[in-house]
Short mmCIF file of C-alpha atoms and ligand atoms in Angstrom, two decimals:
data_model
loop_
_atom_site.label_atom_id
_atom_site.label_comp_id
_atom_site.label_asym_id
_atom_site.label_seq_id
_atom_site.Cartn_x
_atom_site.Cartn_y
_atom_site.Cartn_z
CA MET A 1 -22.26 5.10 -7.53
CA PRO A 2 -19.73 2.51 -8.77
CA ARG A 3 -16.53 3.12 -6.82
CA GLU A 4 -13.47 3.26 -9.05
CA VAL A 5 -10.57 1.16 -7.82
CA THR A 6 -7.49 3.10 -6.73
CA ILE A 7 -4.39 2.04 -8.67
CA ALA A 8 -1.12 2.61 -6.80
CA PRO A 9 2.10 1.72 -8.67
CA SER A 10 4.86 0.83 -6.22
CA ILE A 11 8.25 2.51 -6.64
CA LEU A 12 10.16 -0.70 -5.91
CA SER A 13 10.12 -1.65 -9.59
CA ALA A 14 10.66 1.90 -10.88
CA ASP A 15 13.96 3.13 -12.33
CA PHE A 16 15.84 4.22 -9.19
CA GLY A 17 18.35 6.04 -11.37
CA HIS A 18 15.55 8.33 -12.58
CA LEU A 19 13.02 7.90 -9.82
CA ALA A 20 11.41 11.34 -9.95
CA GLN A 21 10.99 11.16 -13.72
CA ASP A 22 9.61 7.62 -13.58
CA VAL A 23 7.12 8.59 -10.87
CA ALA A 24 6.04 11.64 -12.87
CA ALA A 25 5.59 9.39 -15.93
CA VAL A 26 3.42 6.84 -14.14
CA ALA A 27 1.30 9.63 -12.61
CA GLU A 28 0.92 11.10 -16.08
CA ALA A 29 -0.07 7.63 -17.30
CA GLY A 30 -3.10 7.62 -14.98
CA ALA A 31 -1.95 6.27 -11.60
CA ASP A 32 -4.08 7.41 -8.62
CA TRP A 33 -1.46 7.11 -5.86
CA ILE A 34 2.26 6.40 -5.64
CA HIS A 35 2.96 3.42 -3.37
CA PHE A 36 6.21 4.24 -1.58
CA ASP A 37 7.89 1.14 -0.14
CA VAL A 38 10.19 1.79 2.83
CA MET A 39 12.32 -1.12 4.07
CA ASP A 40 14.87 -1.23 6.92
CA GLY A 41 16.67 -4.53 6.32
CA ARG A 42 15.39 -5.75 9.75
CA PHE A 43 11.61 -6.14 9.47
CA VAL A 44 12.18 -7.32 5.88
CA PRO A 45 15.47 -8.54 4.30
CA ASN A 46 15.77 -5.56 1.92
CA ILE A 47 16.71 -1.88 2.44
CA THR A 48 15.19 0.87 0.27
CA VAL A 49 14.68 4.60 0.81
CA GLY A 50 13.70 7.14 3.48
CA PRO A 51 11.99 10.52 4.01
CA ASP A 52 14.44 12.57 1.92
CA VAL A 53 13.68 10.46 -1.16
CA LEU A 54 9.97 10.73 -0.40
CA ALA A 55 10.28 14.52 -0.41
CA ALA A 56 12.01 14.37 -3.81
CA VAL A 57 9.36 12.04 -5.24
CA LYS A 58 6.56 14.17 -3.74
CA ALA A 59 7.97 17.19 -5.60
CA ALA A 60 7.70 15.27 -8.88
CA THR A 61 3.92 14.80 -8.83
CA SER A 62 0.75 16.00 -7.13
CA ILE A 63 -0.88 12.60 -6.64
CA PRO A 64 -1.01 11.16 -3.09
CA MET A 65 1.95 9.35 -1.52
CA ASP A 66 0.86 6.01 -0.08
CA VAL A 67 3.78 5.21 2.24
CA HIS A 68 4.23 1.56 3.25
CA LEU A 69 6.58 1.27 6.24
CA MET A 70 8.12 -2.18 6.30
CA ILE A 71 10.28 -1.19 9.24
CA ARG A 72 10.59 -2.13 12.90
CA GLU A 73 9.37 0.48 15.43
CA PRO A 74 7.70 2.64 12.71
CA GLU A 75 6.47 5.01 15.46
CA ARG A 76 10.00 6.43 15.59
CA HIS A 77 9.81 7.61 11.96
CA ILE A 78 6.19 8.58 11.20
CA GLU A 79 6.75 12.28 11.88
CA ALA A 80 9.66 12.43 9.40
CA PHE A 81 7.55 10.77 6.71
CA ALA A 82 4.60 13.03 7.45
CA ARG A 83 6.87 16.09 7.13
CA ALA A 84 8.30 14.69 3.89
CA GLY A 85 4.84 14.63 2.34
CA ALA A 86 3.19 11.29 3.11
CA ASP A 87 -0.58 11.28 2.57
CA VAL A 88 -1.15 7.74 3.84
CA ILE A 89 1.21 6.07 6.34
CA THR A 90 0.79 2.33 6.71
CA VAL A 91 2.57 0.39 9.45
CA HIS A 92 2.78 -3.36 9.95
CA ALA A 93 0.81 -4.73 12.90
CA GLU A 94 3.75 -7.11 13.40
CA ALA A 95 6.28 -4.25 13.69
CA THR A 96 4.91 -1.96 16.43
CA THR A 97 4.22 -2.83 20.05
CA HIS A 98 1.46 -0.24 20.56
CA LEU A 99 -0.52 -0.27 17.30
CA HIS A 100 -3.43 1.78 18.65
CA ARG A 101 -1.09 4.55 19.82
CA THR A 102 0.87 4.50 16.55
CA LEU A 103 -2.28 4.84 14.42
CA THR A 104 -3.53 7.71 16.59
CA ALA A 105 -0.15 9.42 16.20
CA ILE A 106 -0.33 9.10 12.39
CA SER A 107 -3.80 10.68 12.35
CA ASP A 108 -2.63 13.45 14.70
CA LEU A 109 0.07 14.23 12.10
CA GLY A 110 -2.68 14.81 9.53
CA CYS A 111 -2.07 11.63 7.53
CA ARG A 112 -4.44 8.77 6.82
CA ALA A 113 -3.51 5.73 8.94
CA GLY A 114 -3.09 2.24 7.52
CA VAL A 115 -2.33 -1.19 8.93
CA SER A 116 -0.61 -3.87 6.87
CA LEU A 117 -0.78 -7.61 7.61
CA ASN A 118 1.76 -10.16 6.40
CA PRO A 119 0.32 -13.27 4.76
CA ALA A 120 0.54 -15.31 7.98
CA THR A 121 -1.07 -12.65 10.19
CA ALA A 122 -4.77 -13.09 10.99
CA LEU A 123 -7.31 -10.32 10.40
CA GLU A 124 -8.06 -10.43 14.13
CA ALA A 125 -4.91 -8.31 14.56
CA VAL A 126 -6.95 -5.24 13.58
CA THR A 127 -10.27 -6.03 15.31
CA HIS A 128 -9.67 -3.49 18.10
CA VAL A 129 -8.24 -0.66 15.98
CA LEU A 130 -10.77 -0.41 13.14
CA ASP A 131 -11.94 2.97 14.44
CA GLU A 132 -8.37 4.29 14.16
CA MET A 133 -7.86 3.03 10.58
CA ASP A 134 -8.34 4.60 7.17
CA LEU A 135 -6.77 1.72 5.24
CA LEU A 136 -6.12 -2.01 5.61
CA LEU A 137 -3.27 -3.36 3.47
CA ILE A 138 -3.35 -7.09 2.80
CA MET A 139 0.03 -8.48 1.72
CA THR A 140 -0.30 -11.08 -1.02
CA VAL A 141 3.45 -11.76 -1.03
CA ASN A 142 5.93 -11.99 1.83
CA PRO A 143 7.23 -8.41 1.94
CA GLY A 144 10.71 -7.34 0.89
CA PHE A 145 10.89 -7.58 -2.88
CA GLY A 146 9.00 -6.76 -6.05
CA GLY A 147 8.23 -9.22 -8.84
CA GLN A 148 7.13 -12.08 -6.58
CA ARG A 149 4.30 -14.52 -7.26
CA PHE A 150 0.84 -13.69 -5.91
CA ILE A 151 -0.04 -16.06 -3.03
CA GLU A 152 -3.40 -17.34 -4.30
CA PRO A 153 -4.87 -18.43 -0.91
CA MET A 154 -4.68 -14.76 0.14
CA LEU A 155 -7.73 -14.10 -2.06
CA SER A 156 -10.02 -15.57 0.61
CA LYS A 157 -8.30 -13.37 3.21
CA VAL A 158 -9.09 -10.36 1.02
CA SER A 159 -12.78 -11.29 0.86
CA ASP A 160 -12.83 -11.95 4.64
CA ALA A 161 -11.27 -8.51 5.09
CA ALA A 162 -13.95 -6.97 2.85
CA ASP A 163 -16.64 -8.56 5.04
CA LEU A 164 -14.93 -7.25 8.18
CA LEU A 165 -14.69 -3.69 6.83
CA ALA A 166 -18.30 -3.80 5.59
CA SER A 167 -19.38 -4.50 9.18
CA VAL A 168 -18.06 -1.16 10.50
CA ASP A 169 -19.59 2.25 9.96
CA ARG A 170 -16.35 3.82 8.71
CA GLU A 171 -14.80 4.28 5.28
CA ILE A 172 -11.70 2.06 5.32
CA HIS A 173 -9.79 1.39 2.08
CA LEU A 174 -9.00 -2.29 1.42
CA GLU A 175 -5.64 -2.26 -0.39
CA VAL A 176 -3.91 -5.39 -1.78
CA ASP A 177 -0.16 -5.48 -2.28
CA GLY A 178 2.10 -8.01 -3.95
CA GLY A 179 2.08 -9.83 -7.27
CA VAL A 180 -0.91 -7.94 -8.66
CA THR A 181 -0.91 -7.72 -12.47
CA VAL A 182 -3.42 -7.54 -15.32
CA SER A 183 -3.76 -11.32 -14.99
CA ASN A 184 -5.27 -11.27 -11.49
CA ILE A 185 -6.47 -7.73 -10.78
CA ALA A 186 -10.06 -8.62 -11.66
CA ALA A 187 -10.10 -11.46 -9.09
CA VAL A 188 -8.47 -9.20 -6.49
CA CYS A 189 -11.16 -6.54 -6.95
CA GLN A 190 -13.91 -9.16 -7.17
CA ALA A 191 -12.74 -10.28 -3.70
CA GLY A 192 -13.33 -6.74 -2.45
CA ALA A 193 -10.15 -4.69 -2.89
CA THR A 194 -10.82 -0.95 -3.30
CA ALA A 195 -7.14 -0.18 -3.95
CA VAL A 196 -4.41 -2.24 -5.60
CA VAL A 197 -0.65 -1.90 -5.52
CA SER A 198 1.25 -3.00 -8.58
CA GLY A 199 5.01 -2.60 -8.97
CA SER A 200 6.46 -4.90 -11.63
CA GLY A 201 2.93 -5.31 -13.06
CA ILE A 202 3.13 -1.68 -14.21
CA PHE A 203 6.76 -0.51 -14.19
CA LYS A 204 8.02 -3.59 -16.05
CA THR A 205 5.54 -3.18 -18.91
CA ALA A 206 6.12 -1.40 -22.25
CA SER A 207 3.49 1.29 -21.71
CA TYR A 208 2.41 2.48 -18.25
CA ALA A 209 -0.67 4.19 -19.74
CA GLU A 210 -1.71 1.10 -21.69
CA THR A 211 -1.29 -1.16 -18.65
CA ILE A 212 -3.22 1.16 -16.34
CA ARG A 213 -5.97 1.53 -18.96
CA GLU A 214 -6.17 -2.26 -19.25
CA MET A 215 -6.29 -2.63 -15.46
CA ARG A 216 -9.14 -0.12 -15.23
CA SER A 217 -11.10 -1.86 -17.98
CA LEU A 218 -10.70 -5.18 -16.12
CA VAL A 219 -12.01 -3.82 -12.82
CA SER A 220 -14.59 -1.19 -13.77
CA ARG A 221 -17.78 -2.12 -12.03
CA PRO A 222 -21.07 -2.21 -14.06
C1 DX5 B 301 6.73 -5.74 -1.27
C2 DX5 B 301 6.15 -4.34 -1.41
C3 DX5 B 301 5.23 -4.26 -2.59
C4 DX5 B 301 5.93 -4.55 -3.92
C5 DX5 B 301 4.91 -4.85 -4.97
O1 DX5 B 301 7.33 -5.87 -0.02
O2 DX5 B 301 5.43 -3.96 -0.26
O3 DX5 B 301 4.61 -2.97 -2.62
O4 DX5 B 301 6.69 -3.42 -4.29
O5 DX5 B 301 5.64 -5.19 -6.13
P1 DX5 B 301 5.02 -6.24 -7.18
O6 DX5 B 301 3.72 -5.63 -7.63
O7 DX5 B 301 6.05 -6.33 -8.26
O8 DX5 B 301 4.81 -7.53 -6.41
ZN1 ZN B 302 4.20 -2.18 -0.48
#
């Protein structure tokens, strides 16, 4: 069966003055997940939102919340995000000392567990925790802001990641995040992504539905 690609618009480029409405609109327009970017101003230079805003956004739609924690010591906050309605909680391998323990804790909270790798971080960082993972998030920009340029050399890292995940007997989503638009989504999925995040590539376009439809037509497998 051809596997449809999961499209996850990221809130970073949404209208923060009407966040719940904008999230409801993009869900209505055909998004599969909402990618919820959390930033602490320490792990990345920007500060965004926390669990209370997640709870408000969760109430605005029934599609899954794909929470991306770009924060130091994420283990201190996973329970709050789980309680607020996270479906997937992704932590950065670079931000937690005990990654195996953190992933186990996320699963014990009933959420799917993800690991994100910054562009400079090798795939080997996840070799020993594949059995604890439900999702691998490959950053194709340096995290912190929306609207950045896709770092082209990351495409080979995506295909290496696809090979790595194909070698384990476990369903692990390969999600790509940063600079993904209609202009490169086909190449990203060709490289093996099963889920794509797009912030400005969706929220900064005239019609969310049109953009998502175009993205799906570009990636639908024969
Ligand atoms: C960046 C975030 C991304 C970002 C994607 O640190 O993790 O999710 O919002 O935004 P675009 O698609 O505009 O690069
Ligand atoms: Zn993100």
